[in-house]
């Protein structure tokens, strides 16, 4: 997120880091990177650097499940997985009111923007990590949840299509007008998604452990090799959940995956996950603008995301 969360002071965060991880914080600075979570760079008294992530109003059970998988992956030698540092009690995160706090070792390396693979080598390196994930031993599945194919926040979209929300901020009316102008297209998208889910139930099960968001923005090139970050959305699901985000459009990644694993990606399942991604983006921002908001930089970014996704479909 572009701005720190309201309701969590840096003094409170520093106290939680000392209490739950034993981190003697020397400095703490907010980092406006990514969109969805809040981030800080922390240095301790010994000069060590840490990367702290805070999620507000998160599904703590789901987040704990996902991050526990990353911990297990790293423990069995899948070091491409950047795993959180456990708390003093061994948990992958700490809960402080409405906030879930996670601590990571600071990773030095080259970062990338969303949808900015630098070339075939970058895509192949990401695919290699995904194949290691998809073929990981069963022991790392123990904490993972199974994909139920639900669209997170779908009810927000359906409610907005029935009636506009309250005039609760500078983007409330704009969002309501945008959705009203695309009501039929959005309803059709939801119906098409449901059809694809039904079709998938008729296919043989090919569930694997998936990351969920292996786009270029969640990869890093470090002096010791490629890393995959942001393990918040791990699920046991069809492999297409990961593959569509790596594929450049010429089928090369799908072919390489099939050659390495013997599993040929299904076009209908690729479409399912593409649609769910778009619907989830819409749901997140519809929720934002149907509740009180003040027009922050994050609200502006959310409006641009909503407008872009809705008009594109």
PDB file of C-alpha atoms in Angstrom:
ATOM      1  CA  UNK A   1       0.000   0.000   0.000  1.00  0.00           C
ATOM      2  CA  UNK A   2       1.084   3.562  -0.622  1.00  0.00           C
ATOM      3  CA  UNK A   3       0.233   4.853   2.854  1.00  0.00           C
ATOM      4  CA  UNK A   4       0.614   3.359   6.353  1.00  0.00           C
ATOM      5  CA  UNK A   5      -2.518   1.861   7.913  1.00  0.00           C
ATOM      6  CA  UNK A   6      -4.668   3.976  10.182  1.00  0.00           C
ATOM      7  CA  UNK A   7      -4.829   2.568  13.672  1.00  0.00           C
ATOM      8  CA  UNK A   8      -1.323   1.097  13.833  1.00  0.00           C
ATOM      9  CA  UNK A   9       1.411   3.383  15.070  1.00  0.00           C
ATOM     10  CA  UNK A  10       5.054   2.616  14.509  1.00  0.00           C
ATOM     11  CA  UNK A  11       5.572   2.543  18.273  1.00  0.00           C
ATOM     12  CA  UNK A  12       2.937  -0.186  18.552  1.00  0.00           C
ATOM     13  CA  UNK A  13       4.475  -2.124  15.678  1.00  0.00           C
ATOM     14  CA  UNK A  14       7.943  -1.819  17.211  1.00  0.00           C
ATOM     15  CA  UNK A  15       6.628  -3.124  20.524  1.00  0.00           C
ATOM     16  CA  UNK A  16       5.069  -6.147  18.761  1.00  0.00           C
ATOM     17  CA  UNK A  17       8.353  -6.922  16.996  1.00  0.00           C
ATOM     18  CA  UNK A  18      10.230  -6.836  20.276  1.00  0.00           C
ATOM     19  CA  UNK A  19       7.637  -8.908  22.110  1.00  0.00           C
ATOM     20  CA  UNK A  20       6.825 -11.575  19.516  1.00  0.00           C
ATOM     21  CA  UNK A  21      10.158 -11.925  17.672  1.00  0.00           C
ATOM     22  CA  UNK A  22      12.631 -10.538  20.172  1.00  0.00           C
ATOM     23  CA  UNK A  23      13.786  -7.955  17.610  1.00  0.00           C
ATOM     24  CA  UNK A  24      15.698  -5.062  19.214  1.00  0.00           C
ATOM     25  CA  UNK A  25      14.513  -2.451  16.692  1.00  0.00           C
ATOM     26  CA  UNK A  26      16.991   0.318  15.905  1.00  0.00           C
ATOM     27  CA  UNK A  27      15.133   1.860  12.947  1.00  0.00           C
ATOM     28  CA  UNK A  28      11.860   1.323  11.157  1.00  0.00           C
ATOM     29  CA  UNK A  29      10.822   2.919   7.844  1.00  0.00           C
ATOM     30  CA  UNK A  30       7.645   2.530   5.802  1.00  0.00           C
ATOM     31  CA  UNK A  31       8.064   1.207   2.258  1.00  0.00           C
ATOM     32  CA  UNK A  32       5.332   1.979  -0.287  1.00  0.00           C
ATOM     33  CA  UNK A  33       5.772  -1.170  -2.367  1.00  0.00           C
ATOM     34  CA  UNK A  34       3.166  -3.565  -3.684  1.00  0.00           C
ATOM     35  CA  UNK A  35      -0.564  -3.057  -3.252  1.00  0.00           C
ATOM     36  CA  UNK A  36      -2.673  -4.859  -0.689  1.00  0.00           C
ATOM     37  CA  UNK A  37      -0.295  -5.171   2.270  1.00  0.00           C
ATOM     38  CA  UNK A  38       1.712  -2.624   4.239  1.00  0.00           C
ATOM     39  CA  UNK A  39       5.494  -2.954   4.456  1.00  0.00           C
ATOM     40  CA  UNK A  40       8.357  -1.669   6.579  1.00  0.00           C
ATOM     41  CA  UNK A  41      12.107  -2.098   6.419  1.00  0.00           C
ATOM     42  CA  UNK A  42      13.550  -2.692   9.869  1.00  0.00           C
ATOM     43  CA  UNK A  43      17.104  -2.676  11.195  1.00  0.00           C
ATOM     44  CA  UNK A  44      17.934  -4.141  14.577  1.00  0.00           C
ATOM     45  CA  UNK A  45      20.623  -3.184  17.071  1.00  0.00           C
ATOM     46  CA  UNK A  46      23.040  -5.660  15.489  1.00  0.00           C
ATOM     47  CA  UNK A  47      22.731  -4.132  12.023  1.00  0.00           C
ATOM     48  CA  UNK A  48      20.574  -6.936  10.637  1.00  0.00           C
ATOM     49  CA  UNK A  49      17.809  -5.938   8.220  1.00  0.00           C
ATOM     50  CA  UNK A  50      14.275  -7.311   8.149  1.00  0.00           C
ATOM     51  CA  UNK A  51      11.206  -6.857   5.974  1.00  0.00           C
ATOM     52  CA  UNK A  52       7.941  -6.549   7.875  1.00  0.00           C
ATOM     53  CA  UNK A  53       4.517  -7.027   6.298  1.00  0.00           C
ATOM     54  CA  UNK A  54       1.218  -6.026   7.891  1.00  0.00           C
ATOM     55  CA  UNK A  55      -2.185  -7.124   6.578  1.00  0.00           C
ATOM     56  CA  UNK A  56      -5.328  -5.448   7.830  1.00  0.00           C
ATOM     57  CA  UNK A  57      -8.607  -7.363   8.274  1.00  0.00           C
ATOM     58  CA  UNK A  58      -7.000 -10.499   6.862  1.00  0.00           C
ATOM     59  CA  UNK A  59      -8.395 -14.006   7.097  1.00  0.00           C
ATOM     60  CA  UNK A  60      -5.841 -15.048   9.713  1.00  0.00           C
ATOM     61  CA  UNK A  61      -6.539 -18.761   9.384  1.00  0.00           C
ATOM     62  CA  UNK A  62      -6.064 -18.687   5.641  1.00  0.00           C
ATOM     63  CA  UNK A  63      -2.939 -16.533   5.905  1.00  0.00           C
ATOM     64  CA  UNK A  64      -1.425 -18.774   8.579  1.00  0.00           C
ATOM     65  CA  UNK A  65      -2.079 -21.814   6.394  1.00  0.00           C
ATOM     66  CA  UNK A  66      -0.382 -20.259   3.368  1.00  0.00           C
ATOM     67  CA  UNK A  67       2.664 -18.951   5.200  1.00  0.00           C
ATOM     68  CA  UNK A  68       3.145 -22.262   7.004  1.00  0.00           C
ATOM     69  CA  UNK A  69       3.571 -23.909   3.609  1.00  0.00           C
ATOM     70  CA  UNK A  70       6.358 -21.462   2.750  1.00  0.00           C
ATOM     71  CA  UNK A  71       8.087 -22.285   6.039  1.00  0.00           C
ATOM     72  CA  UNK A  72       7.873 -26.007   5.278  1.00  0.00           C
ATOM     73  CA  UNK A  73       9.151 -25.535   1.722  1.00  0.00           C
ATOM     74  CA  UNK A  74      12.201 -23.663   2.936  1.00  0.00           C
ATOM     75  CA  UNK A  75      12.808 -26.275   5.630  1.00  0.00           C
ATOM     76  CA  UNK A  76      13.022 -29.128   3.081  1.00  0.00           C
ATOM     77  CA  UNK A  77      15.482 -27.225   0.900  1.00  0.00           C
ATOM     78  CA  UNK A  78      13.187 -25.381  -1.532  1.00  0.00           C
ATOM     79  CA  UNK A  79      15.099 -22.195  -0.750  1.00  0.00           C
ATOM     80  CA  UNK A  80      13.565 -20.287  -3.634  1.00  0.00           C
ATOM     81  CA  UNK A  81      10.630 -19.796  -1.246  1.00  0.00           C
ATOM     82  CA  UNK A  82      11.192 -16.675   0.849  1.00  0.00           C
ATOM     83  CA  UNK A  83       9.591 -17.823   4.093  1.00  0.00           C
ATOM     84  CA  UNK A  84       8.635 -15.784   7.152  1.00  0.00           C
ATOM     85  CA  UNK A  85      10.637 -15.851  10.348  1.00  0.00           C
ATOM     86  CA  UNK A  86       8.619 -17.699  13.032  1.00  0.00           C
ATOM     87  CA  UNK A  87       7.640 -15.892  16.193  1.00  0.00           C
ATOM     88  CA  UNK A  88       8.938 -16.953  19.579  1.00  0.00           C
ATOM     89  CA  UNK A  89       6.016 -19.404  19.749  1.00  0.00           C
ATOM     90  CA  UNK A  90       6.780 -20.860  16.305  1.00  0.00           C
ATOM     91  CA  UNK A  91       3.866 -19.218  14.480  1.00  0.00           C
ATOM     92  CA  UNK A  92       4.436 -17.695  11.012  1.00  0.00           C
ATOM     93  CA  UNK A  93       2.708 -14.474  12.029  1.00  0.00           C
ATOM     94  CA  UNK A  94       1.451 -12.477  14.971  1.00  0.00           C
ATOM     95  CA  UNK A  95      -2.009 -10.958  15.364  1.00  0.00           C
ATOM     96  CA  UNK A  96      -2.452  -7.518  16.880  1.00  0.00           C
ATOM     97  CA  UNK A  97      -6.095  -6.445  16.820  1.00  0.00           C
ATOM     98  CA  UNK A  98      -7.129  -6.081  13.169  1.00  0.00           C
ATOM     99  CA  UNK A  99      -3.550  -6.510  11.960  1.00  0.00           C
ATOM    100  CA  UNK A 100      -1.555  -9.611  11.033  1.00  0.00           C
ATOM    101  CA  UNK A 101       2.215  -9.029  11.264  1.00  0.00           C
ATOM    102  CA  UNK A 102       4.824 -11.092   9.431  1.00  0.00           C
ATOM    103  CA  UNK A 103       8.611 -10.759   9.551  1.00  0.00           C
ATOM    104  CA  UNK A 104      10.959 -11.825   6.742  1.00  0.00           C
ATOM    105  CA  UNK A 105      14.731 -11.737   6.359  1.00  0.00           C
ATOM    106  CA  UNK A 106      15.610  -8.801   4.146  1.00  0.00           C
ATOM    107  CA  UNK A 107      16.412 -10.088   0.647  1.00  0.00           C
ATOM    108  CA  UNK A 108      18.980  -8.143  -1.368  1.00  0.00           C
ATOM    109  CA  UNK A 109      18.402  -8.433  -5.082  1.00  0.00           C
ATOM    110  CA  UNK A 110      16.694  -7.106  -8.170  1.00  0.00           C
ATOM    111  CA  UNK A 111      12.938  -6.628  -7.985  1.00  0.00           C
ATOM    112  CA  UNK A 112      10.489  -6.389 -10.879  1.00  0.00           C
ATOM    113  CA  UNK A 113       7.179  -4.699 -11.558  1.00  0.00           C
ATOM    114  CA  UNK A 114       3.871  -6.409 -12.259  1.00  0.00           C
ATOM    115  CA  UNK A 115       3.696  -7.873 -15.773  1.00  0.00           C
ATOM    116  CA  UNK A 116       7.340  -7.036 -16.432  1.00  0.00           C
ATOM    117  CA  UNK A 117       9.166 -10.291 -17.159  1.00  0.00           C
ATOM    118  CA  UNK A 118      12.459  -9.211 -18.642  1.00  0.00           C
ATOM    119  CA  UNK A 119      12.545 -11.997 -21.222  1.00  0.00           C
ATOM    120  CA  UNK A 120      12.294 -15.755 -21.817  1.00  0.00           C
ATOM    121  CA  UNK A 121      15.021 -16.537 -19.258  1.00  0.00           C
ATOM    122  CA  UNK A 122      13.081 -14.756 -16.521  1.00  0.00           C
ATOM    123  CA  UNK A 123       9.887 -16.652 -17.396  1.00  0.00           C
ATOM    124  CA  UNK A 124      11.750 -19.962 -17.507  1.00  0.00           C
ATOM    125  CA  UNK A 125      13.354 -19.298 -14.125  1.00  0.00           C
ATOM    126  CA  UNK A 126       9.917 -18.588 -12.663  1.00  0.00           C
ATOM    127  CA  UNK A 127       8.520 -21.735 -14.262  1.00  0.00           C
ATOM    128  CA  UNK A 128      11.399 -23.750 -12.784  1.00  0.00           C
ATOM    129  CA  UNK A 129      10.456 -22.531  -9.310  1.00  0.00           C
ATOM    130  CA  UNK A 130       6.788 -23.318  -9.935  1.00  0.00           C
ATOM    131  CA  UNK A 131       7.640 -26.834 -11.094  1.00  0.00           C
ATOM    132  CA  UNK A 132       9.636 -27.343  -7.884  1.00  0.00           C
ATOM    133  CA  UNK A 133       6.563 -26.196  -5.963  1.00  0.00           C
ATOM    134  CA  UNK A 134       4.076 -28.309  -7.918  1.00  0.00           C
ATOM    135  CA  UNK A 135       6.220 -31.418  -7.465  1.00  0.00           C
ATOM    136  CA  UNK A 136       7.099 -30.831  -3.805  1.00  0.00           C
ATOM    137  CA  UNK A 137       6.667 -33.865  -1.501  1.00  0.00           C
ATOM    138  CA  UNK A 138       3.392 -34.419   0.300  1.00  0.00           C
ATOM    139  CA  UNK A 139       4.832 -33.344   3.649  1.00  0.00           C
ATOM    140  CA  UNK A 140       4.598 -29.680   2.617  1.00  0.00           C
ATOM    141  CA  UNK A 141       0.903 -30.060   1.805  1.00  0.00           C
ATOM    142  CA  UNK A 142       0.010 -30.561   5.452  1.00  0.00           C
ATOM    143  CA  UNK A 143      -1.027 -26.957   6.157  1.00  0.00           C
ATOM    144  CA  UNK A 144      -2.393 -26.069   2.713  1.00  0.00           C
ATOM    145  CA  UNK A 145      -6.068 -25.496   2.088  1.00  0.00           C
ATOM    146  CA  UNK A 146      -7.853 -26.871  -0.967  1.00  0.00           C
ATOM    147  CA  UNK A 147      -9.152 -24.458  -3.582  1.00  0.00           C
ATOM    148  CA  UNK A 148     -12.941 -24.169  -3.350  1.00  0.00           C
ATOM    149  CA  UNK A 149     -13.098 -22.065  -6.549  1.00  0.00           C
ATOM    150  CA  UNK A 150     -14.982 -19.305  -4.736  1.00  0.00           C
ATOM    151  CA  UNK A 151     -14.362 -15.698  -5.783  1.00  0.00           C
ATOM    152  CA  UNK A 152     -13.240 -13.834  -2.629  1.00  0.00           C
ATOM    153  CA  UNK A 153     -15.663 -10.989  -1.999  1.00  0.00           C
ATOM    154  CA  UNK A 154     -18.082 -12.049  -4.731  1.00  0.00           C
ATOM    155  CA  UNK A 155     -20.982 -10.838  -2.612  1.00  0.00           C
ATOM    156  CA  UNK A 156     -19.634  -7.290  -2.869  1.00  0.00           C
ATOM    157  CA  UNK A 157     -20.014  -7.341  -6.647  1.00  0.00           C
ATOM    158  CA  UNK A 158     -23.467  -8.895  -6.538  1.00  0.00           C
ATOM    159  CA  UNK A 159     -24.681  -6.358  -3.977  1.00  0.00           C
ATOM    160  CA  UNK A 160     -23.304  -3.473  -6.046  1.00  0.00           C
ATOM    161  CA  UNK A 161     -25.026  -4.740  -9.190  1.00  0.00           C
ATOM    162  CA  UNK A 162     -28.373  -4.751  -7.350  1.00  0.00           C
ATOM    163  CA  UNK A 163     -28.111  -1.272  -5.824  1.00  0.00           C
ATOM    164  CA  UNK A 164     -25.533   1.512  -5.462  1.00  0.00           C
ATOM    165  CA  UNK A 165     -23.830   1.852  -2.131  1.00  0.00           C
ATOM    166  CA  UNK A 166     -23.980   4.887   0.151  1.00  0.00           C
ATOM    167  CA  UNK A 167     -22.341   8.163  -0.806  1.00  0.00           C
ATOM    168  CA  UNK A 168     -19.480   7.494   1.601  1.00  0.00           C
ATOM    169  CA  UNK A 169     -16.488   9.078  -0.121  1.00  0.00           C
ATOM    170  CA  UNK A 170     -15.132  10.718  -3.276  1.00  0.00           C
ATOM    171  CA  UNK A 171     -15.163   7.533  -5.366  1.00  0.00           C
ATOM    172  CA  UNK A 172     -18.465   6.045  -4.187  1.00  0.00           C
ATOM    173  CA  UNK A 173     -20.621   7.584  -6.909  1.00  0.00           C
ATOM    174  CA  UNK A 174     -17.995   7.072  -9.611  1.00  0.00           C
ATOM    175  CA  UNK A 175     -17.731   3.402  -8.730  1.00  0.00           C
ATOM    176  CA  UNK A 176     -21.516   2.975  -8.671  1.00  0.00           C
ATOM    177  CA  UNK A 177     -21.855   4.602 -12.092  1.00  0.00           C
ATOM    178  CA  UNK A 178     -19.042   2.480 -13.509  1.00  0.00           C
ATOM    179  CA  UNK A 179     -20.672  -0.744 -12.349  1.00  0.00           C
ATOM    180  CA  UNK A 180     -24.119   0.330 -13.514  1.00  0.00           C
ATOM    181  CA  UNK A 181     -22.725   1.023 -16.977  1.00  0.00           C
ATOM    182  CA  UNK A 182     -21.233  -2.477 -17.156  1.00  0.00           C
ATOM    183  CA  UNK A 183     -23.931  -4.381 -15.247  1.00  0.00           C
ATOM    184  CA  UNK A 184     -24.732  -6.855 -18.029  1.00  0.00           C
ATOM    185  CA  UNK A 185     -21.076  -7.554 -18.775  1.00  0.00           C
ATOM    186  CA  UNK A 186     -20.297  -8.187 -15.109  1.00  0.00           C
ATOM    187  CA  UNK A 187     -23.319 -10.442 -14.663  1.00  0.00           C
ATOM    188  CA  UNK A 188     -22.239 -12.360 -17.745  1.00  0.00           C
ATOM    189  CA  UNK A 189     -18.723 -12.684 -16.391  1.00  0.00           C
ATOM    190  CA  UNK A 190     -19.997 -14.151 -13.118  1.00  0.00           C
ATOM    191  CA  UNK A 191     -22.201 -16.600 -15.018  1.00  0.00           C
ATOM    192  CA  UNK A 192     -19.341 -17.625 -17.290  1.00  0.00           C
ATOM    193  CA  UNK A 193     -17.105 -18.191 -14.295  1.00  0.00           C
ATOM    194  CA  UNK A 194     -19.717 -20.479 -12.731  1.00  0.00           C
ATOM    195  CA  UNK A 195     -19.902 -22.470 -15.973  1.00  0.00           C
ATOM    196  CA  UNK A 196     -16.155 -22.947 -16.002  1.00  0.00           C
ATOM    197  CA  UNK A 197     -16.177 -24.119 -12.392  1.00  0.00           C
ATOM    198  CA  UNK A 198     -18.850 -26.696 -13.217  1.00  0.00           C
ATOM    199  CA  UNK A 199     -16.815 -27.842 -16.230  1.00  0.00           C
ATOM    200  CA  UNK A 200     -13.710 -28.221 -14.076  1.00  0.00           C
ATOM    201  CA  UNK A 201     -15.562 -30.557 -11.700  1.00  0.00           C
ATOM    202  CA  UNK A 202     -16.124 -32.915 -14.613  1.00  0.00           C
ATOM    203  CA  UNK A 203     -12.414 -33.174 -15.375  1.00  0.00           C
ATOM    204  CA  UNK A 204      -9.949 -35.560 -13.708  1.00  0.00           C
ATOM    205  CA  UNK A 205      -8.392 -34.088 -10.575  1.00  0.00           C
ATOM    206  CA  UNK A 206      -4.828 -32.793 -11.081  1.00  0.00           C
ATOM    207  CA  UNK A 207      -4.397 -30.830  -7.880  1.00  0.00           C
ATOM    208  CA  UNK A 208      -0.932 -29.608  -6.883  1.00  0.00           C
ATOM    209  CA  UNK A 209       0.454 -27.125  -4.399  1.00  0.00           C
ATOM    210  CA  UNK A 210       0.167 -23.669  -6.004  1.00  0.00           C
ATOM    211  CA  UNK A 211       1.553 -20.238  -5.151  1.00  0.00           C
ATOM    212  CA  UNK A 212      -1.344 -18.274  -6.649  1.00  0.00           C
ATOM    213  CA  UNK A 213       0.489 -15.106  -7.711  1.00  0.00           C
ATOM    214  CA  UNK A 214       3.813 -16.002  -9.418  1.00  0.00           C
ATOM    215  CA  UNK A 215       3.828 -12.889 -11.615  1.00  0.00           C
ATOM    216  CA  UNK A 216       7.041 -10.998 -12.254  1.00  0.00           C
ATOM    217  CA  UNK A 217       6.423  -8.612  -9.343  1.00  0.00           C
ATOM    218  CA  UNK A 218       6.741 -11.536  -6.936  1.00  0.00           C
ATOM    219  CA  UNK A 219      10.093 -12.692  -8.270  1.00  0.00           C
ATOM    220  CA  UNK A 220      13.538 -11.479  -7.259  1.00  0.00           C
ATOM    221  CA  UNK A 221      16.970 -12.115  -8.718  1.00  0.00           C
ATOM    222  CA  UNK A 222      19.511 -12.397  -5.910  1.00  0.00           C
ATOM    223  CA  UNK A 223      23.264 -13.085  -5.938  1.00  0.00           C
ATOM    224  CA  UNK A 224      22.447 -16.705  -5.040  1.00  0.00           C
ATOM    225  CA  UNK A 225      19.678 -17.176  -7.586  1.00  0.00           C
ATOM    226  CA  UNK A 226      15.985 -16.568  -8.199  1.00  0.00           C
ATOM    227  CA  UNK A 227      13.502 -16.230  -5.368  1.00  0.00           C
ATOM    228  CA  UNK A 228       9.712 -16.270  -5.178  1.00  0.00           C
ATOM    229  CA  UNK A 229       8.106 -13.987  -2.597  1.00  0.00           C
ATOM    230  CA  UNK A 230       4.589 -13.245  -1.295  1.00  0.00           C
ATOM    231  CA  UNK A 231       3.268 -16.642  -0.211  1.00  0.00           C
ATOM    232  CA  UNK A 232      -0.038 -15.291   1.117  1.00  0.00           C
ATOM    233  CA  UNK A 233      -2.317 -17.168  -1.308  1.00  0.00           C
ATOM    234  CA  UNK A 234      -1.086 -20.779  -1.349  1.00  0.00           C
ATOM    235  CA  UNK A 235      -3.729 -23.399  -2.237  1.00  0.00           C
ATOM    236  CA  UNK A 236      -3.936 -26.965  -3.433  1.00  0.00           C
ATOM    237  CA  UNK A 237      -5.488 -26.465  -6.856  1.00  0.00           C
ATOM    238  CA  UNK A 238      -5.051 -27.190 -10.585  1.00  0.00           C
ATOM    239  CA  UNK A 239      -1.631 -26.123 -11.944  1.00  0.00           C
ATOM    240  CA  UNK A 240      -3.234 -23.575 -14.277  1.00  0.00           C
ATOM    241  CA  UNK A 241      -3.726 -21.302 -11.256  1.00  0.00           C
ATOM    242  CA  UNK A 242      -0.015 -20.482 -11.483  1.00  0.00           C
ATOM    243  CA  UNK A 243       0.765 -21.090 -15.127  1.00  0.00           C
ATOM    244  CA  UNK A 244      -1.429 -18.432 -16.730  1.00  0.00           C
ATOM    245  CA  UNK A 245       0.538 -15.703 -14.956  1.00  0.00           C
ATOM    246  CA  UNK A 246       3.828 -16.836 -16.506  1.00  0.00           C
ATOM    247  CA  UNK A 247       2.690 -17.642 -20.059  1.00  0.00           C
ATOM    248  CA  UNK A 248       3.653 -14.922 -22.612  1.00  0.00           C
ATOM    249  CA  UNK A 249       0.853 -15.799 -25.027  1.00  0.00           C
ATOM    250  CA  UNK A 250       2.662 -18.074 -27.479  1.00  0.00           C
ATOM    251  CA  UNK A 251       2.135 -21.323 -25.577  1.00  0.00           C
ATOM    252  CA  UNK A 252       5.831 -21.697 -24.781  1.00  0.00           C
ATOM    253  CA  UNK A 253       5.420 -21.903 -20.992  1.00  0.00           C
ATOM    254  CA  UNK A 254       2.518 -24.343 -21.284  1.00  0.00           C
ATOM    255  CA  UNK A 255       4.601 -26.557 -23.579  1.00  0.00           C
ATOM    256  CA  UNK A 256       7.624 -26.382 -21.291  1.00  0.00           C
ATOM    257  CA  UNK A 257       5.489 -27.306 -18.291  1.00  0.00           C
ATOM    258  CA  UNK A 258       3.973 -30.266 -20.148  1.00  0.00           C
ATOM    259  CA  UNK A 259       7.421 -31.471 -21.195  1.00  0.00           C
ATOM    260  CA  UNK A 260       8.723 -31.267 -17.619  1.00  0.00           C
ATOM    261  CA  UNK A 261       5.715 -32.742 -15.813  1.00  0.00           C
ATOM    262  CA  UNK A 262       3.675 -34.669 -18.355  1.00  0.00           C
ATOM    263  CA  UNK A 263       0.651 -32.461 -17.536  1.00  0.00           C
ATOM    264  CA  UNK A 264      -0.845 -30.470 -20.423  1.00  0.00           C
ATOM    265  CA  UNK A 265      -2.573 -27.258 -19.259  1.00  0.00           C
ATOM    266  CA  UNK A 266      -6.265 -26.973 -20.101  1.00  0.00           C
ATOM    267  CA  UNK A 267      -7.461 -23.795 -21.869  1.00  0.00           C
ATOM    268  CA  UNK A 268     -10.779 -23.785 -19.993  1.00  0.00           C
ATOM    269  CA  UNK A 269      -9.031 -23.922 -16.615  1.00  0.00           C
ATOM    270  CA  UNK A 270      -6.641 -21.161 -17.686  1.00  0.00           C
ATOM    271  CA  UNK A 271      -9.698 -19.023 -18.484  1.00  0.00           C
ATOM    272  CA  UNK A 272     -11.246 -19.891 -15.124  1.00  0.00           C
ATOM    273  CA  UNK A 273      -8.276 -18.487 -13.241  1.00  0.00           C
ATOM    274  CA  UNK A 274      -7.981 -15.441 -15.485  1.00  0.00           C
ATOM    275  CA  UNK A 275     -11.618 -14.595 -14.780  1.00  0.00           C
ATOM    276  CA  UNK A 276     -11.271 -15.202 -11.053  1.00  0.00           C
ATOM    277  CA  UNK A 277      -8.305 -12.846 -10.908  1.00  0.00           C
ATOM    278  CA  UNK A 278     -10.313 -10.077 -12.607  1.00  0.00           C
ATOM    279  CA  UNK A 279     -13.393 -10.672 -10.448  1.00  0.00           C
ATOM    280  CA  UNK A 280     -11.317 -10.653  -7.265  1.00  0.00           C
ATOM    281  CA  UNK A 281      -9.716  -7.334  -8.231  1.00  0.00           C
ATOM    282  CA  UNK A 282     -13.169  -5.893  -8.841  1.00  0.00           C
ATOM    283  CA  UNK A 283     -14.530  -7.229  -5.540  1.00  0.00           C
ATOM    284  CA  UNK A 284     -11.647  -5.764  -3.509  1.00  0.00           C
ATOM    285  CA  UNK A 285     -12.119  -2.276  -4.917  1.00  0.00           C
ATOM    286  CA  UNK A 286     -15.926  -2.370  -4.862  1.00  0.00           C
ATOM    287  CA  UNK A 287     -15.684  -3.154  -1.170  1.00  0.00           C
ATOM    288  CA  UNK A 288     -13.327  -0.213  -0.693  1.00  0.00           C
ATOM    289  CA  UNK A 289     -15.717   2.271  -2.312  1.00  0.00           C
ATOM    290  CA  UNK A 290     -18.907   0.997  -0.680  1.00  0.00           C
ATOM    291  CA  UNK A 291     -17.397   1.884   2.691  1.00  0.00           C
ATOM    292  CA  UNK A 292     -16.219   5.217   4.111  1.00  0.00           C
ATOM    293  CA  UNK A 293     -13.066   6.456   2.348  1.00  0.00           C
ATOM    294  CA  UNK A 294     -11.348   9.818   2.098  1.00  0.00           C
ATOM    295  CA  UNK A 295      -9.567   9.877  -1.256  1.00  0.00           C
ATOM    296  CA  UNK A 296      -6.067   8.812  -0.219  1.00  0.00           C
ATOM    297  CA  UNK A 297      -3.351   7.802  -2.669  1.00  0.00           C
ATOM    298  CA  UNK A 298      -4.425   4.205  -2.070  1.00  0.00           C
ATOM    299  CA  UNK A 299      -8.021   5.097  -2.966  1.00  0.00           C
ATOM    300  CA  UNK A 300      -6.846   6.679  -6.205  1.00  0.00           C
ATOM    301  CA  UNK A 301      -4.807   3.588  -7.063  1.00  0.00           C
ATOM    302  CA  UNK A 302      -7.807   1.399  -6.221  1.00  0.00           C
ATOM    303  CA  UNK A 303     -10.041   3.484  -8.484  1.00  0.00           C
ATOM    304  CA  UNK A 304      -7.606   3.141 -11.375  1.00  0.00           C
ATOM    305  CA  UNK A 305      -7.523  -0.632 -10.864  1.00  0.00           C
ATOM    306  CA  UNK A 306     -11.313  -0.877 -10.749  1.00  0.00           C
ATOM    307  CA  UNK A 307     -11.833   1.337 -13.778  1.00  0.00           C
ATOM    308  CA  UNK A 308      -9.184  -0.485 -15.782  1.00  0.00           C
ATOM    309  CA  UNK A 309     -10.446  -3.993 -15.029  1.00  0.00           C
ATOM    310  CA  UNK A 310     -14.135  -3.236 -15.488  1.00  0.00           C
ATOM    311  CA  UNK A 311     -13.713  -1.375 -18.768  1.00  0.00           C
ATOM    312  CA  UNK A 312     -11.353  -4.060 -20.097  1.00  0.00           C
ATOM    313  CA  UNK A 313     -13.893  -6.849 -19.657  1.00  0.00           C
TER     314      UNK A 313
END
